[in-house]
PDB file of C-alpha atoms in Angstrom:
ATOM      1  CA  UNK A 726      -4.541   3.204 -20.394  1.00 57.00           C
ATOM      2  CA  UNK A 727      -4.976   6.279 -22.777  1.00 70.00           C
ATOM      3  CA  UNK A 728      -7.569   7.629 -20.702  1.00 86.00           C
ATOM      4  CA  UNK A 729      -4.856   7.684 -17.966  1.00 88.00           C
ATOM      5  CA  UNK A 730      -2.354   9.062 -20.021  1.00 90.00           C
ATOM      6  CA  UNK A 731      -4.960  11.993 -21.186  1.00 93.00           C
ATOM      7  CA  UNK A 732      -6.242  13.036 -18.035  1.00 94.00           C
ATOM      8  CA  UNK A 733      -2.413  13.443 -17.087  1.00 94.00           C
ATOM      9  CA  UNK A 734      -1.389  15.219 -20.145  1.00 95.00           C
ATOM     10  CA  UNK A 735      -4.631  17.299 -19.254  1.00 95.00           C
ATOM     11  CA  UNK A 736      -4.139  17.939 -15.696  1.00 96.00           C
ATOM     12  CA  UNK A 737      -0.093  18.790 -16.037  1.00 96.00           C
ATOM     13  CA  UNK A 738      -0.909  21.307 -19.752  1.00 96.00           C
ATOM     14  CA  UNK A 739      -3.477  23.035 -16.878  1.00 97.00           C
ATOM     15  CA  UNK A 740      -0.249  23.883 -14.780  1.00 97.00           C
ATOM     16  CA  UNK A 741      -1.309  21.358 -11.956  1.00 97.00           C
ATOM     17  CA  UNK A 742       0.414  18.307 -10.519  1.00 97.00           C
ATOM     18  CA  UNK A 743      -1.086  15.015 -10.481  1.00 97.00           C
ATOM     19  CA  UNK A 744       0.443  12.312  -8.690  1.00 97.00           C
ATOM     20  CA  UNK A 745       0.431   8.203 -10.457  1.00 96.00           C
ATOM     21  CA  UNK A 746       0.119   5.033  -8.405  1.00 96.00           C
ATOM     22  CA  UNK A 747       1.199   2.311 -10.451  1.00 92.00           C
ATOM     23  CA  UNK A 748       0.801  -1.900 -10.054  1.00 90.00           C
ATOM     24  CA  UNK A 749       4.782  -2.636 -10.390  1.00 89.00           C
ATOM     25  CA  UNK A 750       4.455  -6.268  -9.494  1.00 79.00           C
ATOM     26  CA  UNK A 751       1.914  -8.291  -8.123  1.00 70.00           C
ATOM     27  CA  UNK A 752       2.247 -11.810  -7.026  1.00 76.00           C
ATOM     28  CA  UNK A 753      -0.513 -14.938  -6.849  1.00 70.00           C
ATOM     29  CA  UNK A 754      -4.046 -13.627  -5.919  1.00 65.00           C
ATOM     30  CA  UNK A 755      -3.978  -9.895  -6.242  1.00 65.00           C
ATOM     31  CA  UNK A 756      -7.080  -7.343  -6.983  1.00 64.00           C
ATOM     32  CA  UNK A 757      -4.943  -5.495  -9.829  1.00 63.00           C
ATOM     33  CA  UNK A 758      -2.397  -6.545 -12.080  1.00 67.00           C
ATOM     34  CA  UNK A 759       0.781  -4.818 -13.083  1.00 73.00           C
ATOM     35  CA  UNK A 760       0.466  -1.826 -15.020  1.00 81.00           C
ATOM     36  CA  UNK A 761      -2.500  -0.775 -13.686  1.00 87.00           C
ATOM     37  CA  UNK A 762      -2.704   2.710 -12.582  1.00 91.00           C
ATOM     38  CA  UNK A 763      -4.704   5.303 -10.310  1.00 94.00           C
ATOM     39  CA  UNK A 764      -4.238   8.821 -10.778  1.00 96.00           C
ATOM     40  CA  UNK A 765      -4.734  11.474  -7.619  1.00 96.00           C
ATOM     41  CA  UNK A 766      -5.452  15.298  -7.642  1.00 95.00           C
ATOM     42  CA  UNK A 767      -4.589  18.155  -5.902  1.00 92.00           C
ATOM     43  CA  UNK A 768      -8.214  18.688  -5.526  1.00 92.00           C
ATOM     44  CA  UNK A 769      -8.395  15.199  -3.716  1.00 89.00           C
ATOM     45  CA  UNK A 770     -10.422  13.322  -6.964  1.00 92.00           C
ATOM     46  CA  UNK A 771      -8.899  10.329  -8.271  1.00 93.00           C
ATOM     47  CA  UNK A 772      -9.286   7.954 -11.398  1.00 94.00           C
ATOM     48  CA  UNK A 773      -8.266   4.560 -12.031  1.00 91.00           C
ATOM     49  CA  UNK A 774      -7.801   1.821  -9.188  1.00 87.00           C
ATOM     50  CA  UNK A 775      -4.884  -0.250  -7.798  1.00 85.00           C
ATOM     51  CA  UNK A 776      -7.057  -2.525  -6.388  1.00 81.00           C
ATOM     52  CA  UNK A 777      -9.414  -1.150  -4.241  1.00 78.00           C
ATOM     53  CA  UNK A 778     -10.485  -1.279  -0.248  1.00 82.00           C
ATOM     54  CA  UNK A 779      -7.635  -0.769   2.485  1.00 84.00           C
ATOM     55  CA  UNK A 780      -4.707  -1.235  -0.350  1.00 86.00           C
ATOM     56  CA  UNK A 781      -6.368   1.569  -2.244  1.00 88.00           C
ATOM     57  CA  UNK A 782      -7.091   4.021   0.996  1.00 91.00           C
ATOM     58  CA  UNK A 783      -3.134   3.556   1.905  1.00 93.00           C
ATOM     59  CA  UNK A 784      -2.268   4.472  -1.541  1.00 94.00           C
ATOM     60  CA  UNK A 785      -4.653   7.149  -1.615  1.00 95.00           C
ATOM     61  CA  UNK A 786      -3.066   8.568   2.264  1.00 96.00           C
ATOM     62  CA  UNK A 787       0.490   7.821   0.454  1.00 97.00           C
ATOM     63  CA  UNK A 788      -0.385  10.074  -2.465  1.00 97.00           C
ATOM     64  CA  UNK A 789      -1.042  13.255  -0.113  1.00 96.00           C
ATOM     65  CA  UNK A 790       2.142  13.150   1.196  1.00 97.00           C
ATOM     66  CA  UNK A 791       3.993  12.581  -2.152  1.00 96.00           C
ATOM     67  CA  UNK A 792       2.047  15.381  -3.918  1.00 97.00           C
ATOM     68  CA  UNK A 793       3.236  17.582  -0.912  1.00 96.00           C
ATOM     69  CA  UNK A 794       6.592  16.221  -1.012  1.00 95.00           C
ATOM     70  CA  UNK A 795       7.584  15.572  -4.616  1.00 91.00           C
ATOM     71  CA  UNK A 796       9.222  12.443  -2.873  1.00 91.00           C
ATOM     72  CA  UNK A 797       8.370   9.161  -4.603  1.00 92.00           C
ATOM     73  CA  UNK A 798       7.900   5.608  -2.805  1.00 94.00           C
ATOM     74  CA  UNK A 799       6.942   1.934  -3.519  1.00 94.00           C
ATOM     75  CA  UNK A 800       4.775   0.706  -1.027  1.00 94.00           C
ATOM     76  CA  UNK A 801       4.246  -3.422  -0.515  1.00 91.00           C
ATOM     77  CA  UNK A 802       1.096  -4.969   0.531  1.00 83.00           C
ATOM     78  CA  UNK A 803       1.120  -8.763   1.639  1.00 80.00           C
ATOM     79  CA  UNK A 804      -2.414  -9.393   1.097  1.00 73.00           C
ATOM     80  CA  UNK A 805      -2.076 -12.529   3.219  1.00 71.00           C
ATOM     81  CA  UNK A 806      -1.663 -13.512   7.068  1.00 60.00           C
ATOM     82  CA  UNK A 807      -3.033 -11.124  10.090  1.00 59.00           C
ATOM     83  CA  UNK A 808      -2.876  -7.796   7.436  1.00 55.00           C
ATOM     84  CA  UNK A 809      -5.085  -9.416   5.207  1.00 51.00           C
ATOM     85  CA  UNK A 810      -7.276 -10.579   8.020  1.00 50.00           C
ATOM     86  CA  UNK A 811      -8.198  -8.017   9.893  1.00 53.00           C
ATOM     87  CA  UNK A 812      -9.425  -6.220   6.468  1.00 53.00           C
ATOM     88  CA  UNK A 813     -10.900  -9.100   5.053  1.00 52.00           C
ATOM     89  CA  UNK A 814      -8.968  -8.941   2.640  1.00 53.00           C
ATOM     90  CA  UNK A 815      -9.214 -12.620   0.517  1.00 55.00           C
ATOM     91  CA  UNK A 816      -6.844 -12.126  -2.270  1.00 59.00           C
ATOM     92  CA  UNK A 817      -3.413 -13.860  -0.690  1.00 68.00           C
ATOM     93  CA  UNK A 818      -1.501 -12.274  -2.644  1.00 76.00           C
ATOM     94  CA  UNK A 819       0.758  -9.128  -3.223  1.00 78.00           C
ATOM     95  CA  UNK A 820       1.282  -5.960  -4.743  1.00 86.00           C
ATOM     96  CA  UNK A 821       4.481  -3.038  -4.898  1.00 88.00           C
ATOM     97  CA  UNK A 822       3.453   0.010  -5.855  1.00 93.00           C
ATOM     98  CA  UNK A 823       5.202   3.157  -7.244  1.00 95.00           C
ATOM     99  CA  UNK A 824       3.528   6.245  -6.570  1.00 96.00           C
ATOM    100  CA  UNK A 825       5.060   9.803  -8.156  1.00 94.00           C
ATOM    101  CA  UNK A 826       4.473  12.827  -8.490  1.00 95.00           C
ATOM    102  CA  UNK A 827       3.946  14.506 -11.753  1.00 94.00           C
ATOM    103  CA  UNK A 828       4.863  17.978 -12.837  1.00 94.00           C
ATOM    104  CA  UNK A 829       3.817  20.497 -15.243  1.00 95.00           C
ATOM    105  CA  UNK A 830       7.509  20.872 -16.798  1.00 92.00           C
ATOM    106  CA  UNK A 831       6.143  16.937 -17.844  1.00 92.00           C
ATOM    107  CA  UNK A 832       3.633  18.331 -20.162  1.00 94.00           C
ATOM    108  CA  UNK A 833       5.357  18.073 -22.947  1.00 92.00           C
ATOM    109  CA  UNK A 834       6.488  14.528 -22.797  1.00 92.00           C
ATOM    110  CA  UNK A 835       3.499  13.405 -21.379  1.00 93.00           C
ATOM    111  CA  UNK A 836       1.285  15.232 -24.578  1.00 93.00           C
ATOM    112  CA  UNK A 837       4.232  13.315 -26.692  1.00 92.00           C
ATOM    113  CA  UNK A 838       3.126  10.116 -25.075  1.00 92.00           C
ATOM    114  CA  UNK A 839      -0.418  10.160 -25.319  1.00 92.00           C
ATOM    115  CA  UNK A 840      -0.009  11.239 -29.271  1.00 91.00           C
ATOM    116  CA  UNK A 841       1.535   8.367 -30.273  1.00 91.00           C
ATOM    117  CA  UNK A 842      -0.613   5.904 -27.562  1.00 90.00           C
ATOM    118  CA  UNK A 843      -3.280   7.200 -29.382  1.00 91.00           C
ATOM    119  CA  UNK A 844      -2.114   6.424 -32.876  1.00 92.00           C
ATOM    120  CA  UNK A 845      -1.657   2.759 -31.856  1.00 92.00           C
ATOM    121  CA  UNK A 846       1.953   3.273 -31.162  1.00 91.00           C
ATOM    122  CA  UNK A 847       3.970   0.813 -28.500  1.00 91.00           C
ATOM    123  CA  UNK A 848       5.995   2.981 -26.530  1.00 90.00           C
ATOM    124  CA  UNK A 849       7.895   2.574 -23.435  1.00 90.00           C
ATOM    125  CA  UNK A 850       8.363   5.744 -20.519  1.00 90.00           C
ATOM    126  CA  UNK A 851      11.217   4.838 -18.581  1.00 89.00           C
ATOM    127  CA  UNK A 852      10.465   6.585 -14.689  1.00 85.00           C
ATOM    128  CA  UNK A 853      13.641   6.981 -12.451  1.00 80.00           C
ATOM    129  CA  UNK A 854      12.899   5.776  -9.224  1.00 77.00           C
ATOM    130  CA  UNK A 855      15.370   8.417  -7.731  1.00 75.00           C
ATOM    131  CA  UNK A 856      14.519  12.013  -7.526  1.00 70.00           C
ATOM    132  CA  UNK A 857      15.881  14.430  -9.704  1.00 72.00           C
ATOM    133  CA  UNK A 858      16.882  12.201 -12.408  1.00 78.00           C
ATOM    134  CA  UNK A 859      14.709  12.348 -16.424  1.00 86.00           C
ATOM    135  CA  UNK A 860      12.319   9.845 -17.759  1.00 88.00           C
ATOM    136  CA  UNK A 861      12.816   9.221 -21.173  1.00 90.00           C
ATOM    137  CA  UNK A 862      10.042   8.088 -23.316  1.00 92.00           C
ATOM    138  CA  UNK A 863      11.129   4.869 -26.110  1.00 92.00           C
ATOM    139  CA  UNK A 864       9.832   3.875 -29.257  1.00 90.00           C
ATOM    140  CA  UNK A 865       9.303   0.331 -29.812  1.00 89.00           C
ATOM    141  CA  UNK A 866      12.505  -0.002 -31.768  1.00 89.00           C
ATOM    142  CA  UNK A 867      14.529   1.603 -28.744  1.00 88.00           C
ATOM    143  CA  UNK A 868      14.452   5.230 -30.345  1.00 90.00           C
ATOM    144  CA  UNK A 869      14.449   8.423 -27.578  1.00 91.00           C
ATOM    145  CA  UNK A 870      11.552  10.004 -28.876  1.00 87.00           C
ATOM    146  CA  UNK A 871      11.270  12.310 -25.379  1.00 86.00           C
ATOM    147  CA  UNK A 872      13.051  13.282 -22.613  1.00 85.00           C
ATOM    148  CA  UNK A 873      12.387  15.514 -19.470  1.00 83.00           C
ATOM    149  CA  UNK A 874      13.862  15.721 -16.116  1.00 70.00           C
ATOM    150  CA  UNK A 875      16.932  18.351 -14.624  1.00 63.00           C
ATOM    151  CA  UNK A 876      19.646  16.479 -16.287  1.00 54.00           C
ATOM    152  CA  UNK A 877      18.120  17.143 -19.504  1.00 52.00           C
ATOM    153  CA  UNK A 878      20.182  16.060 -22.346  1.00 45.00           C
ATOM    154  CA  UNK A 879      23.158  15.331 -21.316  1.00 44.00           C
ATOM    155  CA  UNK A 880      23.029  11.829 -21.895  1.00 46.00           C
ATOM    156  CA  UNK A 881      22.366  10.121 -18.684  1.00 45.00           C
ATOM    157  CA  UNK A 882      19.346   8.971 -19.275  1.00 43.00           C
ATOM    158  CA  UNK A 883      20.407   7.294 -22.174  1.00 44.00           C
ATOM    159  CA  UNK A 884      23.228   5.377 -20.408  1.00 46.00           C
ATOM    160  CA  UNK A 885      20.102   4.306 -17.419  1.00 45.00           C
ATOM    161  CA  UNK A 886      18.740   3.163 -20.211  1.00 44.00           C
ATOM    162  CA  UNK A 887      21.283   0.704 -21.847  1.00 43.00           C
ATOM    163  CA  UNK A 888      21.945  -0.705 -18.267  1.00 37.00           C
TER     164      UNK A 888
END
């Protein structure tokens, strides 16, 4: 995962946008497990995988429109039944998946993040599912140790948090 969290911290230092699919939950046989994370350019490369073949080319359509858009969206693949038939797809499972956009005003916590990932550290980056609200980044013992987003410190975050 640090390579992830570098080529981000790269990318959104550069001034560019990157947008994150992300494994939220995955259920019986899936291709990825949660956590696991793709990462899509403006330039149309990619890195990582959320699993790969048709799940993977929706996710990669879905992450053109939410770099264009700034609006995020889980998508839900039922990797089972006529869906999973018609793609040969074996798994019989399923996956959600949260796919963002990430902007430069990020770069900060984002470079905070992949310092202390680096170091070893467990850390947790809370991401708002609404748009518009921060993402505050938690040490292992619950400290805020970053925060970015429009509502900046006014505390909100930290209440989202405690709920």
């Amino acid at each position: 995962m640090n390579d992830i969290w570098e080529r981000v911290t790269t990318r959104l230092t550069a001034g560019q946008s990157v947008v994150r699919a992300a494994v939220v939950t995955q259920e019986g046989s899936a291709p990825r497990t949660a956590g696991a994370s793709m990462l899509v350019f403006a330039d149309g490369g990619f890195a990582g995988t959320v699993g790969g073949g048709l799940v993977e080319a929706r996710v990669l359509e879905a992450a053109a429109e939410v770099l264009a858009s700034g609006t995020p969206r889980i998508m839900e693949f039922n990797l089972t039944g006529e869906m999973a038939a018609g793609a040969d797809m074996i798994c019989g499972g399923s996956l959600r998946i949260f796919v963002e956009r990430l902007d430069p005003d990020l770069a900060g916590l984002f470079t905070t993040l992949t310092g202390r990932v680096s170091t070893g550290e467990r850390c947790l980056l809370a991401t708002p599912l609404e748009p518009g609200s921060d993402r505050v980044l938690l040490a292992a013992d619950g400290r805020r140790i970053g925060l970015a987003g429009p509502a900046g410190s006014d505390g909100a975050a930290d209440a989202a948090c405690r709920t």
